[in-house]
XYZ file of C-alpha atoms in Angstrom:
702
model
C 88.988 51.613 105.552
C 92.071 52.914 103.862
C 95.083 52.923 106.174
C 96.676 56.331 105.716
C 99.301 55.962 108.472
C 102.922 56.098 107.384
C 105.028 52.948 107.781
C 107.761 52.934 110.407
C 110.034 49.959 109.615
C 112.482 48.607 112.168
C 115.242 46.504 110.680
C 117.137 44.174 112.994
C 120.623 44.108 111.499
C 122.142 41.808 114.114
C 120.779 39.966 117.134
C 122.719 37.859 119.638
C 120.978 36.495 122.719
C 122.524 34.194 125.357
C 120.096 32.375 127.678
C 121.082 30.361 130.780
C 118.549 28.503 132.901
C 119.647 27.019 136.246
C 117.333 24.222 137.184
C 118.514 23.995 140.788
C 117.904 27.649 141.476
C 114.992 28.008 139.038
C 116.715 31.009 137.589
C 116.776 32.382 134.011
C 119.445 34.793 132.728
C 119.149 36.318 129.259
C 121.823 38.627 127.795
C 120.920 40.236 124.476
C 122.816 42.468 122.061
C 121.044 43.898 119.018
C 121.809 46.348 116.181
C 118.771 48.161 114.764
C 118.108 50.511 111.811
C 115.076 52.835 111.621
C 114.101 55.594 109.153
C 115.480 58.136 111.637
C 118.610 56.430 112.947
C 121.138 53.829 111.841
C 123.314 51.446 113.859
C 121.297 51.725 117.031
C 122.958 49.479 119.573
C 121.051 48.013 122.504
C 122.088 45.672 125.292
C 119.724 44.099 127.773
C 120.112 41.759 130.765
C 117.004 39.954 131.927
C 116.896 37.926 135.202
C 113.935 35.858 136.340
C 114.042 33.845 139.604
C 111.805 34.460 142.563
C 111.242 37.856 141.046
C 111.988 39.650 137.809
C 114.565 42.324 137.000
C 116.133 43.881 133.905
C 118.641 46.526 132.907
C 120.116 47.730 129.672
C 121.552 50.493 127.514
C 120.441 51.975 124.195
C 122.917 54.084 122.224
C 122.023 56.271 119.209
C 124.920 58.105 117.578
C 122.808 60.571 115.614
C 119.362 61.093 114.133
C 118.885 61.249 110.378
C 116.160 62.550 108.076
C 115.868 65.717 110.182
C 117.921 68.918 109.913
C 121.236 67.992 111.520
C 121.534 71.434 113.119
C 118.264 70.933 114.968
C 119.194 67.502 116.333
C 122.723 68.335 117.513
C 121.777 68.292 121.218
C 120.521 64.681 120.766
C 123.739 63.330 119.261
C 125.371 60.434 121.177
C 122.122 59.697 122.955
C 122.413 57.070 125.731
C 119.345 55.660 127.451
C 120.248 53.539 130.482
C 117.450 51.727 132.244
C 116.836 49.287 135.107
C 113.769 47.918 136.798
C 111.811 45.110 138.418
C 108.198 44.270 139.120
C 107.843 47.200 141.541
C 109.998 50.008 140.043
C 111.790 51.388 137.028
C 114.622 53.902 136.555
C 115.730 55.450 133.253
C 118.638 57.848 132.827
C 119.046 59.831 129.616
C 122.252 61.546 128.510
C 123.314 63.125 125.192
C 125.629 65.854 123.954
C 123.193 68.533 125.047
C 120.567 66.917 127.270
C 120.177 64.868 130.375
C 117.103 63.430 132.003
C 115.484 60.757 134.062
C 112.309 58.718 134.419
C 111.670 57.224 137.841
C 108.869 55.238 139.420
C 109.104 53.487 142.787
C 105.754 51.725 142.630
C 104.846 51.684 138.925
C 101.855 53.815 139.818
C 103.358 57.256 139.997
C 106.338 58.433 137.936
C 108.325 61.565 137.195
C 109.957 62.557 133.904
C 112.684 65.207 134.017
C 114.713 66.569 131.067
C 117.094 69.539 131.028
C 119.889 70.943 128.933
C 123.405 70.027 130.041
C 124.938 73.085 128.448
C 123.575 76.306 127.061
C 122.314 75.922 123.508
C 123.607 78.535 121.036
C 120.699 78.984 118.644
C 122.763 80.319 115.745
C 124.283 76.829 115.466
C 120.805 75.446 114.860
C 118.852 78.092 112.913
C 119.536 81.277 110.978
C 118.950 84.418 113.037
C 119.074 88.176 112.459
C 122.480 89.631 113.283
C 121.153 91.323 116.436
C 119.944 87.934 117.775
C 122.978 85.864 116.788
C 124.117 85.609 120.396
C 120.857 83.998 121.564
C 121.499 81.332 124.238
C 118.896 78.985 125.684
C 118.584 76.681 128.707
C 115.491 74.494 129.207
C 113.937 72.284 131.902
C 110.957 69.931 131.412
C 109.124 68.191 134.287
C 106.233 65.780 133.727
C 104.633 64.016 136.723
C 102.718 60.930 135.546
C 100.052 58.562 136.793
C 100.905 55.176 135.283
C 97.557 53.710 136.269
C 95.817 56.329 134.144
C 98.240 57.721 131.602
C 95.826 60.333 130.299
C 95.589 63.175 131.171
C 99.268 64.063 131.180
C 100.335 67.366 132.729
C 103.753 68.978 132.651
C 105.826 72.107 132.998
C 108.427 73.647 130.704
C 110.822 76.412 131.747
C 112.997 78.167 129.171
C 115.666 80.651 130.214
C 117.366 82.797 127.575
C 118.827 86.225 126.913
C 115.836 86.931 124.653
C 112.811 85.863 126.704
C 112.109 83.689 129.717
C 109.137 81.360 129.283
C 107.153 79.401 131.868
C 104.702 76.965 130.294
C 102.185 74.421 131.523
C 100.701 71.784 129.239
C 98.091 69.062 129.526
C 97.197 66.269 127.137
C 93.778 64.667 127.460
C 91.369 64.566 124.558
C 93.286 67.565 123.266
C 96.659 69.151 123.902
C 96.455 72.394 125.845
C 99.300 74.686 126.790
C 99.692 78.077 128.489
C 102.977 79.921 128.152
C 103.931 83.150 129.930
C 106.794 85.083 128.374
C 108.803 87.664 130.321
C 111.461 89.782 128.645
C 114.565 90.319 130.839
C 116.151 93.752 131.188
C 119.217 92.682 129.173
C 117.173 91.013 126.421
C 118.671 91.011 122.936
C 115.254 92.057 121.658
C 115.862 95.580 122.945
C 118.915 95.912 120.725
C 117.112 94.145 117.850
C 114.695 97.085 117.576
C 115.089 99.974 119.997
C 111.865 101.550 118.763
C 109.686 98.724 120.079
C 108.396 99.402 123.573
C 108.866 95.840 124.768
C 107.376 96.559 128.188
C 104.005 96.970 126.458
C 104.293 93.291 125.417
C 105.542 92.123 128.790
C 104.307 89.747 130.053
C 102.856 87.987 127.012
C 100.444 85.129 127.716
C 99.802 82.521 125.023
C 97.122 79.823 125.223
C 97.282 77.016 122.638
C 94.863 74.135 122.145
C 95.289 71.305 119.654
C 92.708 68.611 119.001
C 92.127 66.322 116.057
C 90.202 69.035 114.183
C 91.490 72.471 115.200
C 94.396 74.496 116.500
C 93.492 77.614 118.476
C 95.852 80.356 119.639
C 95.078 83.120 122.118
C 97.539 85.913 122.915
C 97.230 88.501 125.666
C 99.430 91.458 126.645
C 98.938 95.064 127.750
C 98.277 96.283 124.191
C 97.708 92.971 122.404
C 94.831 90.519 122.314
C 94.094 87.819 119.742
C 91.965 84.713 119.347
C 92.573 82.690 116.176
C 91.386 79.184 115.211
C 92.844 77.056 112.414
C 90.928 74.034 111.087
C 93.273 71.105 110.394
C 90.911 69.307 108.051
C 90.229 72.122 105.570
C 92.674 74.932 106.432
C 90.013 77.482 107.399
C 91.166 80.372 109.617
C 88.890 82.501 111.796
C 89.529 84.955 114.618
C 90.085 88.477 115.904
C 93.169 90.579 116.616
C 93.476 93.738 118.715
C 96.760 95.656 118.639
C 97.266 99.164 119.961
C 93.597 100.069 119.659
C 93.213 98.554 116.199
C 90.607 95.782 116.017
C 90.801 93.324 113.123
C 88.819 90.285 112.049
C 90.577 87.318 110.435
C 88.887 84.748 108.217
C 89.624 82.655 105.150
C 91.566 79.601 104.120
C 95.324 79.164 104.547
C 95.672 77.336 101.213
C 93.637 79.952 99.342
C 93.046 83.373 100.869
C 93.127 84.801 104.391
C 91.323 88.128 104.827
C 92.137 90.565 107.654
C 89.758 93.520 107.930
C 90.116 96.557 110.185
C 88.184 99.746 110.764
C 89.984 102.823 112.087
C 87.586 105.499 113.317
C 90.421 107.956 114.002
C 93.899 107.946 112.439
C 95.138 110.253 115.210
C 93.939 107.836 117.906
C 95.563 104.974 115.999
C 98.900 106.826 115.902
C 98.594 107.553 119.634
C 97.912 103.888 120.362
C 100.709 102.660 118.089
C 103.121 104.930 119.970
C 102.382 102.822 123.057
C 104.052 99.921 121.267
C 106.456 101.543 118.822
C 108.326 104.851 118.789
C 107.213 106.809 115.741
C 108.766 110.166 114.930
C 107.718 112.686 112.331
C 104.215 111.318 111.816
C 102.077 113.782 109.869
C 99.346 115.582 111.835
C 96.450 113.862 110.112
C 92.901 113.006 111.063
C 90.259 110.857 109.462
C 88.820 107.353 109.283
C 90.232 104.317 107.473
C 88.986 100.971 106.275
C 91.880 98.516 106.001
C 91.803 95.078 104.437
C 94.706 92.659 104.029
C 94.367 89.604 101.766
C 97.015 86.874 102.114
C 96.934 84.738 98.984
C 98.200 81.145 99.366
C 100.615 82.413 102.053
C 102.747 83.859 99.223
C 101.334 87.261 98.277
C 99.808 90.035 100.390
C 97.274 92.568 99.092
C 96.604 95.709 101.141
C 93.337 97.524 100.424
C 92.920 100.992 101.978
C 90.000 103.376 101.666
C 88.942 106.572 103.393
C 86.221 109.148 102.716
C 88.544 111.949 103.870
C 92.010 112.363 105.349
C 92.721 115.794 106.863
C 96.264 117.164 107.174
C 96.570 119.858 109.848
C 99.125 122.430 108.675
C 100.552 124.586 111.448
C 99.257 128.117 110.976
C 97.755 127.247 107.598
C 94.510 125.953 106.171
C 93.903 122.224 106.650
C 94.655 120.115 103.597
C 91.975 117.520 102.791
C 92.360 114.404 100.649
C 89.004 112.903 99.696
C 87.806 109.538 98.373
C 91.053 107.646 98.935
C 91.205 104.116 97.504
C 94.448 102.154 97.233
C 95.365 98.535 96.469
C 98.938 97.489 97.268
C 100.366 94.027 96.570
C 103.637 92.548 97.847
C 105.543 89.273 97.776
C 109.136 88.391 98.620
C 110.592 90.105 95.566
C 108.425 93.089 94.641
C 105.815 95.590 95.707
C 103.035 96.462 93.257
C 100.660 99.393 93.536
C 97.810 97.807 91.601
C 95.647 100.921 91.563
C 94.880 104.077 93.483
C 92.509 107.024 93.382
C 92.145 110.168 95.466
C 90.866 113.716 95.192
C 93.011 116.615 96.395
C 91.859 120.222 96.127
C 89.141 119.091 93.699
C 91.750 117.401 91.478
C 91.405 113.671 90.828
C 94.681 111.722 90.956
C 94.574 108.063 89.994
C 96.200 105.097 88.299
C 94.560 102.007 86.879
C 97.867 100.794 85.446
C 99.872 98.712 87.942
C 102.899 100.429 89.439
C 105.732 97.973 90.140
C 108.579 98.339 92.622
C 111.202 95.566 92.998
C 113.269 95.368 96.183
C 116.144 93.399 97.623
C 118.397 93.976 100.627
C 119.984 97.115 99.137
C 118.277 98.103 95.897
C 114.888 99.562 95.070
C 113.922 99.425 91.400
C 110.882 101.393 90.245
C 109.890 99.651 87.021
C 106.944 101.978 86.569
C 104.931 104.236 88.823
C 101.957 105.985 87.235
C 100.145 109.277 87.770
C 96.761 109.530 86.046
C 97.839 106.688 83.732
C 99.902 109.251 81.763
C 102.946 110.292 83.798
C 105.402 107.414 84.215
C 108.055 107.457 86.935
C 110.925 104.943 86.776
C 114.359 104.592 88.311
C 116.617 102.899 90.848
C 117.824 103.688 94.362
C 120.462 102.017 96.542
C 119.521 102.232 100.222
C 123.099 101.581 101.335
C 124.919 104.169 99.200
C 121.843 106.460 98.981
C 122.435 106.872 95.273
C 119.856 106.676 92.519
C 118.238 108.092 89.395
C 114.520 108.737 88.928
C 112.923 109.863 85.652
C 109.398 111.273 85.184
C 108.041 111.261 81.618
C 104.687 112.081 80.067
C 103.860 112.523 76.382
C 100.668 114.318 77.413
C 99.600 114.779 81.037
C 96.136 116.265 81.450
C 95.392 117.946 84.762
C 91.832 119.066 85.496
C 91.415 121.423 88.442
C 89.032 124.142 89.560
C 91.680 126.755 88.697
C 93.071 125.252 85.485
C 92.635 122.663 82.721
C 96.087 121.966 81.336
C 97.924 119.567 79.021
C 101.687 119.216 79.468
C 104.696 117.342 78.149
C 106.975 116.428 81.071
C 110.543 115.200 81.134
C 112.261 115.547 84.508
C 115.251 113.627 85.891
C 116.164 113.449 89.560
C 119.644 112.361 90.688
C 120.134 111.260 94.304
C 123.653 111.263 95.705
C 123.820 110.744 99.434
C 122.084 113.681 101.091
C 122.125 115.696 97.853
C 119.235 115.833 95.381
C 119.421 117.333 91.875
C 116.306 117.917 89.723
C 116.601 118.868 86.042
C 114.188 118.824 83.145
C 111.591 120.526 81.040
C 107.844 121.096 81.214
C 106.102 122.128 78.000
C 102.598 123.552 78.449
C 100.555 122.471 75.433
C 97.775 124.876 76.273
C 94.865 125.131 78.612
C 92.268 127.286 80.300
C 92.887 129.099 83.585
C 89.886 129.436 85.907
C 91.705 130.913 88.903
C 90.188 134.071 90.392
C 93.166 136.443 90.424
C 91.375 138.785 92.799
C 91.995 136.240 95.579
C 95.768 136.371 94.993
C 97.744 138.671 97.292
C 101.401 139.584 97.236
C 103.399 140.389 100.372
C 104.105 143.930 101.424
C 107.610 145.355 101.338
C 109.986 142.732 102.715
C 111.596 145.397 104.916
C 108.395 145.491 106.977
C 108.485 142.867 109.731
C 105.435 141.960 111.817
C 106.896 140.702 115.073
C 103.756 138.787 116.079
C 103.956 136.735 112.888
C 107.674 135.982 113.144
C 108.666 132.400 113.947
C 111.854 130.409 113.832
C 112.583 129.045 110.385
C 112.361 125.267 110.269
C 115.505 123.438 109.237
C 115.042 121.273 106.145
C 118.144 119.231 105.201
C 116.382 118.120 102.012
C 115.767 121.698 100.827
C 119.263 122.789 101.882
C 120.850 120.088 99.730
C 118.435 120.409 96.810
C 119.545 121.805 93.456
C 117.126 122.281 90.569
C 116.958 123.557 87.018
C 113.518 123.171 85.411
C 112.439 124.904 82.207
C 108.730 125.750 81.836
C 107.467 126.926 78.429
C 104.167 127.134 76.599
C 103.629 125.707 73.141
C 100.223 127.404 72.894
C 99.010 130.420 74.915
C 97.193 129.771 78.146
C 93.680 131.237 78.053
C 92.430 133.242 81.049
C 88.802 134.288 80.805
C 87.400 135.037 84.207
C 84.992 137.812 85.242
C 86.081 141.097 83.617
C 89.353 139.665 82.260
C 89.872 137.973 78.877
C 93.574 137.465 78.114
C 96.074 134.917 76.806
C 99.537 134.339 78.266
C 102.773 132.799 77.008
C 105.105 131.417 79.688
C 108.878 131.184 79.457
C 110.267 130.523 82.922
C 113.160 128.757 84.569
C 112.995 127.386 88.116
C 116.481 127.516 89.601
C 117.897 126.450 92.948
C 121.482 125.971 94.075
C 122.465 124.073 97.211
C 121.973 126.060 100.418
C 120.168 128.789 98.455
C 116.609 129.987 98.049
C 114.507 128.891 95.103
C 114.437 131.407 92.241
C 112.072 131.875 89.298
C 113.609 133.565 86.257
C 111.903 134.493 83.002
C 108.723 136.135 81.839
C 105.019 135.743 81.287
C 104.020 137.546 78.100
C 100.438 138.809 77.879
C 99.328 138.506 74.259
C 98.356 141.861 72.733
C 94.606 142.282 72.340
C 93.495 140.892 75.688
C 90.908 142.959 77.504
C 89.676 144.107 80.913
C 86.147 145.448 81.429
C 85.365 147.994 84.145
C 81.960 149.610 84.652
C 80.968 148.577 81.116
C 84.136 150.065 79.612
C 86.578 147.840 77.763
C 90.307 148.312 78.341
C 92.518 146.527 75.793
C 95.984 145.310 76.721
C 98.886 146.434 74.581
C 102.309 144.803 74.766
C 102.553 143.606 78.392
C 104.916 141.394 80.348
C 105.457 140.134 83.855
C 109.129 139.491 84.591
C 110.412 137.135 87.266
C 113.908 137.966 88.537
C 114.256 135.637 91.505
C 111.651 135.825 94.244
C 108.396 134.491 92.695
C 106.400 136.759 95.029
C 108.075 139.888 93.627
C 107.644 139.909 89.855
C 108.272 143.102 87.889
C 105.301 144.526 86.002
C 105.480 146.077 82.541
C 101.860 146.417 81.482
C 100.105 148.829 79.129
C 96.331 149.156 78.863
C 94.450 151.326 76.342
C 90.942 152.765 76.506
C 89.289 154.382 73.463
C 86.656 156.973 74.280
C 84.736 159.022 71.729
C 87.493 161.618 71.299
C 90.505 160.292 73.172
C 92.859 157.318 73.267
C 93.918 156.812 76.886
C 96.914 154.713 77.919
C 97.406 153.413 81.486
C 100.864 152.083 82.338
C 101.560 149.790 85.294
C 105.131 149.091 86.371
C 106.983 148.260 89.580
C 105.982 145.271 91.703
C 102.562 143.997 92.816
C 103.265 145.281 96.338
C 104.261 148.794 95.164
C 103.010 149.376 91.624
C 103.671 152.597 89.667
C 100.655 153.809 87.662
C 100.829 156.422 84.885
C 98.124 157.960 82.716
C 98.458 159.541 79.253
C 96.145 160.386 76.386
C 95.958 161.435 72.759
C 95.095 164.345 72.526
C 96.859 165.270 75.748
C 94.817 165.700 78.931
C 95.578 166.235 82.596
C 95.351 163.269 84.973
C 92.076 164.425 86.507
C 90.557 164.875 83.054
C 91.614 161.363 82.055
C 90.014 159.933 85.198
C 86.879 161.956 84.509
C 86.640 160.511 80.995
C 87.110 156.979 82.311
C 84.480 157.485 84.997
C 81.981 159.852 83.328
C 82.859 159.804 79.596
C 83.614 163.554 79.859
C 86.555 165.704 80.994
C 84.150 168.283 82.471
C 84.060 166.459 85.791
C 87.520 167.788 86.586
C 86.447 171.473 86.859
C 86.725 172.450 90.530
C 89.176 171.651 93.330
C 86.561 169.729 95.289
C 85.679 167.883 92.103
C 89.374 167.213 91.549
C 89.635 165.660 94.979
C 86.623 163.464 94.227
C 88.175 162.462 90.930
C 91.361 161.445 92.714
C 89.443 159.424 95.252
C 87.250 157.719 92.663
C 90.211 157.230 90.353
C 91.969 155.477 93.190
C 88.928 153.269 93.757
C 88.809 152.416 90.054
C 92.510 151.602 89.967
C 92.230 149.483 93.128
C 89.371 147.501 91.577
C 91.252 146.900 88.333
C 94.482 145.954 90.084
C 92.606 143.604 92.414
C 91.050 141.814 89.441
C 94.508 141.119 87.991
C 95.933 139.919 91.301
C 97.468 143.136 92.718
C 95.756 143.744 96.032
C 96.135 147.153 97.698
C 94.394 148.502 100.789
C 95.090 152.184 100.007
C 95.542 153.936 96.663
C 95.158 157.678 95.983
C 96.423 160.245 93.458
C 97.765 163.650 94.494
C 97.229 166.930 92.646
C 101.014 167.138 92.214
C 101.124 163.858 90.296
C 102.097 161.744 93.291
C 100.649 158.292 93.950
C 99.947 156.868 97.403
C 100.162 153.090 97.714
C 99.355 151.355 100.997
C 99.007 147.906 102.544
C 97.448 146.903 105.838
C 99.960 144.964 107.919
C 97.558 144.445 110.846
C 93.890 145.205 111.438
C 94.826 148.660 112.822
C 98.134 149.511 111.106
C 98.460 150.614 107.456
C 101.814 151.284 105.781
C 101.674 153.917 102.986
C 104.351 154.827 100.436
C 103.977 158.158 98.582
C 105.758 158.310 95.244
C 106.011 162.086 94.756
C 108.671 164.706 94.143
C 110.002 163.889 97.619
C 109.203 160.225 98.434
C 107.504 159.851 101.811
C 106.512 157.025 104.147
C 103.459 157.125 106.399
C 102.323 154.734 109.118
C 98.664 155.062 110.066
C 97.319 153.599 113.341
C 93.546 153.452 113.812
C 92.645 153.823 117.502
C 88.886 153.789 116.829
C 86.552 154.370 113.877
C 86.843 158.142 114.543
C 90.424 158.561 115.844
C 93.720 157.689 114.146
C 97.410 158.629 114.425
C 99.617 159.240 111.402
C 103.418 159.217 111.516
C 105.102 160.510 108.325
C 108.749 160.752 107.385
C 110.805 161.780 104.358
C 114.336 162.944 103.716
C 113.433 166.489 104.849
C 111.232 166.131 107.920
C 109.126 163.933 110.189
C 105.658 164.577 111.604
C 103.067 163.123 113.930
C 99.392 163.937 113.342
C 96.229 163.015 115.219
C 93.152 162.888 112.995
C 89.594 163.006 114.383
C 86.642 162.228 112.131
C 82.940 162.974 112.707
C 79.793 162.807 110.602
C 78.667 166.073 108.982
C 75.347 167.610 110.112
C 72.934 169.416 107.775
C 74.314 172.772 108.987
C 77.846 171.629 108.250
C 76.848 170.640 104.727
C 75.148 174.036 104.127
C 78.189 175.954 105.342
C 80.484 173.714 103.279
C 78.329 174.369 100.232
C 78.596 178.135 100.698
């Protein structure tokens, strides 16, 4: 067999022994002084007096100035160690004293014995090991008691008590074929841990029970607290690790090899439940209202690098008062070591748009600085920059030679160059986005613009949320097209050129300035008739929900060229009709609807033309994103434009010779009230509707 034990040499530097034997008394005295050197201590001095007559007795003193070969800070309490002993054939007494410890070993019959060790003064841990600043004042006192049976040394049982301003620990241990220990930790009310991290709910970990077992093959550790449970085994011969961990409702399995890879896998059936459970241990504020399931996996490689693997079929974000936002097919691999964090890859789908990166994204960190070497979006947009967590200053740049975005509403290629400057609480965003061209698939008929901002619906009013980030944000972003954007959807076939600026000053609302130019020649088809757009523009003057319209549409019938002009805003558009040769409004509508001006012959026919013309205009405006709930043309050239503000209330604006406002309230399908007001008068009308009988129709016809 190969002897693998390490040598422990004892060098006797000096030995002096004086022996006296008295023949008359049959007595032997031996006084010995020796100087010894070991790998862990030099100049160990020992004195011993041995007396043998009718009995046998001895006493002596061993002095060790200091231990070597071990961190000097850790061995400070053992400096100037004195071991004084005395005994005979029936008993032994040993007293131990050093700079930081004192103890004793006593046996009155050499069958039973008691070992006692305690600190002589409070140990200040910062003098021995490096600690976080909040724990620098950690102070420890300890007491060890080991009763022993000298006739049968094994098993050995003992107790350890540690008192500190961090945690108080009571431990019992036993050594037989293996070493077993149980420690119970209690955190005092004035514990430094509470100042170390005020967010940790330490009572949830109090008391903490730890069971440790060490044999020649394995080390096992079990932990138990209110919200914590673990059972982990480590194999000493091959380094294999195996076990389970439960923390705040999260169950994890642990397996692998400490020298190679340790894998920790967890399954979260509900993110919301996980957040609720984590809050039992740690105070978390501002967590997003999300729901979903997660699969988590942590790989620890050679105890140096950690890989986090996260996947989820769907994560749902619950927006207050809005539609839930869903992120599908989430897969993320994150790697970290002492110096950097690397997002190796990620993929997710949001609103049917795939976002991903197969190129590694690298973030380097130290105590104060975060350096983003590269962070990728769809392997095309690169984000880089630096940020100082202490000064809160930094610069972040986003660049893409060509970024392709594929979405259900648009396929678009863009050149992006945007720089963000962070200065304390202030954020400044500047740059340019060049649209290289693309196809728009968005159904404009689903787009609605708000009614007049002067109309307030009390039921929908809520207190505006304070956003320090938005208050301190300034932005100047230029958005232009290099090639027209193509919109071909349903009855619409147009191309648009964008020239916009997104502006925001600190403590101001975001503004959009510029125009969207509709390329001449685009078309809109209604009831089989093709309307061709002439020079048309949409101007943005600040509020992006209130653009100004300047649109002209032409329709060529057999004998007439009809022009329809749309101006104003999407909420209150102004519509004009003209023709070559000249026709009245009703005649123009008749041509559009029936390919003949003859439909505008009688008053009742005129009313029908106005009603159907309004329906036609509503349909066309809806297709291009201008949604109205009421639109009618008056015989005097006026136009009525209305929007429903509740299920029963409609607000109507009449653009006539004398502008008028009406508010219509529908009590039932047959009964409604109408309040009207203009600069001349006000009125209140009650309107009752009923179905016409055959007699009514006959009389009406006469």
